[in-house]
Coordinates of C-alpha atoms in Angstrom, one line a residue:
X1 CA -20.7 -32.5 17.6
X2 CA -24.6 -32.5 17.7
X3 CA -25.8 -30.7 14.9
X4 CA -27.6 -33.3 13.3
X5 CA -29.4 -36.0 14.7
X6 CA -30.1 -39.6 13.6
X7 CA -33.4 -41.1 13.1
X8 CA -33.0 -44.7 14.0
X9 CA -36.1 -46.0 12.3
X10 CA -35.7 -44.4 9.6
X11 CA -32.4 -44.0 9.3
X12 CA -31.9 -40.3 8.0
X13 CA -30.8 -37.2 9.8
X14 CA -32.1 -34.2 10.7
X15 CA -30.4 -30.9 11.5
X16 CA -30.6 -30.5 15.1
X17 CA -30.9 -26.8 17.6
X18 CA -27.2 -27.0 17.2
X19 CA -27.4 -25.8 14.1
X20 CA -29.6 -23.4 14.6
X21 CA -27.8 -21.5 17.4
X22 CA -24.9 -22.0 15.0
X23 CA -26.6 -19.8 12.1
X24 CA -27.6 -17.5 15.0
X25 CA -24.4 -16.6 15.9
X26 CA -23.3 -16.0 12.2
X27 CA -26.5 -13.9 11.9
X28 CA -25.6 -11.7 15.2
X29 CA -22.3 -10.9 13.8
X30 CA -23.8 -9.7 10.2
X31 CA -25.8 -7.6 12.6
X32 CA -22.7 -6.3 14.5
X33 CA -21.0 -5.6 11.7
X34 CA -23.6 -3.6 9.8
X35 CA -23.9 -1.4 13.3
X36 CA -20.9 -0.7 13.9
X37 CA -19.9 0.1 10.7
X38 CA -20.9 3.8 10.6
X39 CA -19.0 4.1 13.6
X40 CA -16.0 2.4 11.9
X41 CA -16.2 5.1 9.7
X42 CA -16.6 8.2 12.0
X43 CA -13.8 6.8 14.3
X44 CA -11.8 6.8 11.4
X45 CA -13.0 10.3 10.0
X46 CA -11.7 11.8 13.6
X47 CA -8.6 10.2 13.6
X48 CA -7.8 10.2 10.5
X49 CA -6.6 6.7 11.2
X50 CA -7.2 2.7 10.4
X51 CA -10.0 1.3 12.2
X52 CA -11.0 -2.4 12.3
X53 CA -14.0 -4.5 13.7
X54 CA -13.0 -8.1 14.9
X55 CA -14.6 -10.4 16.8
X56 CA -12.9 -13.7 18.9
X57 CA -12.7 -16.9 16.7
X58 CA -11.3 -19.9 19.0
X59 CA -8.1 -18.8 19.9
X60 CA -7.6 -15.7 17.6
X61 CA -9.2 -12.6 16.4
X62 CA -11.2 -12.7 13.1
X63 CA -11.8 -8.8 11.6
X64 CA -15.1 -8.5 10.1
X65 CA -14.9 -4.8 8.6
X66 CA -12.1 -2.3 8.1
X67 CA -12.0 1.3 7.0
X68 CA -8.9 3.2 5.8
X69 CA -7.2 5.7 7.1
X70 CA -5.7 9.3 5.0
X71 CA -2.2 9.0 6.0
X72 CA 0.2 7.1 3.2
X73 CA 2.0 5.0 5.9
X74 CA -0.8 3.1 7.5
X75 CA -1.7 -0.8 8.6
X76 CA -3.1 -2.9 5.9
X77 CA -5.9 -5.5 7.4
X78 CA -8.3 -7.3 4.9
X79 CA -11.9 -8.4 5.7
X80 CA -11.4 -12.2 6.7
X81 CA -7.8 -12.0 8.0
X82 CA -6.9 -13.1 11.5
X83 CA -4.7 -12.3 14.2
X84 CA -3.4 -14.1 17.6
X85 CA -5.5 -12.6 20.1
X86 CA -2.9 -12.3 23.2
X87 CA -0.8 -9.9 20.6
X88 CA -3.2 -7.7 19.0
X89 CA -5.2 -4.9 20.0
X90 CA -8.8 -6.4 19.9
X91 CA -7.9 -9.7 20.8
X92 CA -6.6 -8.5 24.2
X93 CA -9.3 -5.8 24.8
X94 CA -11.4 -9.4 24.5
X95 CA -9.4 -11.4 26.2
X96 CA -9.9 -9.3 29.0
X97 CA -13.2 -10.1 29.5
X98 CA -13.1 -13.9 28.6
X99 CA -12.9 -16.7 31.2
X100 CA -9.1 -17.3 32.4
X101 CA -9.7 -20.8 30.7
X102 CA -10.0 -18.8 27.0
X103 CA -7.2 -16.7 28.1
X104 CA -5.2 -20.0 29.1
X105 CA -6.0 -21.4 25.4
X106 CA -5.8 -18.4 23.6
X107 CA -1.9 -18.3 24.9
X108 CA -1.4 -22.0 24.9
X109 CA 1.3 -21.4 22.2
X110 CA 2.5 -18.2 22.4
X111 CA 4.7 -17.4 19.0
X112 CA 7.2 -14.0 18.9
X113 CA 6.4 -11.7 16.1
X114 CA 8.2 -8.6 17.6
X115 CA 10.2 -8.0 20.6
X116 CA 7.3 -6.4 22.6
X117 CA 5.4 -10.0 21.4
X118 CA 3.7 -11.1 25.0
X119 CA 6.2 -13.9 26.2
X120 CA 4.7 -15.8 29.1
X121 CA 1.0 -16.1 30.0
X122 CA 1.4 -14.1 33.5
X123 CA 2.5 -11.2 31.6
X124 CA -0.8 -12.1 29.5
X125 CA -2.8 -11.4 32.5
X126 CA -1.1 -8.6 33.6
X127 CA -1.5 -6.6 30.6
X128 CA -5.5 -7.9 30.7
X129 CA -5.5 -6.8 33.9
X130 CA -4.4 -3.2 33.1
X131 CA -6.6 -3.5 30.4
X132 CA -10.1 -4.2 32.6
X133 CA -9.1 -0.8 34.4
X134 CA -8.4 1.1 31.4
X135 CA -11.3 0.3 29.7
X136 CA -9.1 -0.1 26.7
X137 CA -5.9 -2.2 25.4
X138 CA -2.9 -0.3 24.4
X139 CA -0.3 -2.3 22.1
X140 CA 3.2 -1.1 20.9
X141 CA 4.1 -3.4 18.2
X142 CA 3.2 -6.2 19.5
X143 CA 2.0 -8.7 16.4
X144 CA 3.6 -5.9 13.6
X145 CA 6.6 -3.7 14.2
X146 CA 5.7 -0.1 14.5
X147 CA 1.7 -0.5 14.6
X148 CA 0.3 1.4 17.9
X149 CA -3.4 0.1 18.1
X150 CA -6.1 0.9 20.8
X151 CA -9.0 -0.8 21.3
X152 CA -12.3 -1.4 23.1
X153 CA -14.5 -4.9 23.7
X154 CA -17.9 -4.5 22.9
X155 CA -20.2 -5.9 25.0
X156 CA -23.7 -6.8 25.1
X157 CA -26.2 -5.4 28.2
X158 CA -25.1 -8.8 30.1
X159 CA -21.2 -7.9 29.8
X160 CA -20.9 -10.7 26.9
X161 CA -18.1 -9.8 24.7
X162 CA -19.2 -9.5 20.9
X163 CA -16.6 -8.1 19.1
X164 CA -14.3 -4.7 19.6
X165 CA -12.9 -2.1 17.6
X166 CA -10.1 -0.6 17.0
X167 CA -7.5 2.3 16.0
X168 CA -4.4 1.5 14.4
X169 CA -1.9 4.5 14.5
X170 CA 0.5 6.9 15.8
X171 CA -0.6 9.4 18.2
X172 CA -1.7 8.3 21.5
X173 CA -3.4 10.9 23.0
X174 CA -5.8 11.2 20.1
X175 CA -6.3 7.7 19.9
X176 CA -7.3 7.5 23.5
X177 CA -9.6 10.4 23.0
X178 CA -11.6 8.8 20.1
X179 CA -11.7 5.2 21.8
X180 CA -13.7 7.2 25.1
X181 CA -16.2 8.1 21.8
X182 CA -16.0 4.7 21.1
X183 CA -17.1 2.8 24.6
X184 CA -20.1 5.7 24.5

């Protein structure tokens, strides 16, 4: 994989740039998370909803921070869990700014959690489609029965997607409101 390399005279290894850029990328998600968590909160605070922080993981969504909402029936997502990116919130409002060839993998074995579960990888794209001229993904129990979640990609200065964040809930016209506050 190149992370070390092998010192034929010697015979011993050293870690390599690889590795490096590895802990780089481990290092700029710490950073994202400790950023965006004070907007986490406020998002949350003006809602009065779930929000989550996730970033893409090979095929799948990876959430890095969570806050709570007030209301007694609300999603339940811990720190570490993951989700299939072509049926969740985040992973689509990523997805639609990934190369078609992450897309393609990322719905290379598309599994039905719900009936509104994504089916076929053109209706993938459609829905990324929709998405790019939102701004924001919409879901309707898509990965969980019941969970509405709207979400935005963040993205870097060069359009790089980083992450995105998102509102688990029940009413859309609020939801939509905050996620404009969100993409400012």
């Amino acid at each position: 994989c190149g992370y070390v390399r092998r010192n034929p005279d010697s015979r011993t290894y050293r870690a390599s740039l690889r590795l490096w850029e590895l802990g780089l990328r481990v290092h700029s998600r710490l950073d994202l998370k400790e950023y965006a968590s004070p907007h986490l909160r406020a998002l949350a605070a003006v809602t009065e909803e779930t929000t989550h922080l996730s970033v893409f993981d090979g095929e799948g969504v990876l959430y890095l921070d969570t806050v709570d909402g007030i209301h007694a029936v609300r999603t339940y997502v811990n720190v570490g869990d993951r989700a299939p990116a072509y049926c969740s919130s985040t992973g689509k409002a990523m997805l639609a700014y990934l190369p078609d060839e992450t897309v393609r993998r990322a719905a290379g074995k598309l599994k039905r959690f719900t009936e509104n579960t994504v089916r076929s990888l053109s209706q993938l794209r459609t829905d990324l489609e929709r998405i790019r001229q939102l701004g924001y993904s919409e879901t309707a129990g898509e990965y969980r029965a019941g969970v509405l979640g709207y979400s935005t990609a963040i993205r870097s200065p060069s359009g790089e997607v980083i992450g995105a964040i998102e509102i688990d809930a029940g009413r859309p016209s609020k939801q939509a409101d905050a996620l404009n506050l969100a993409q400012d």
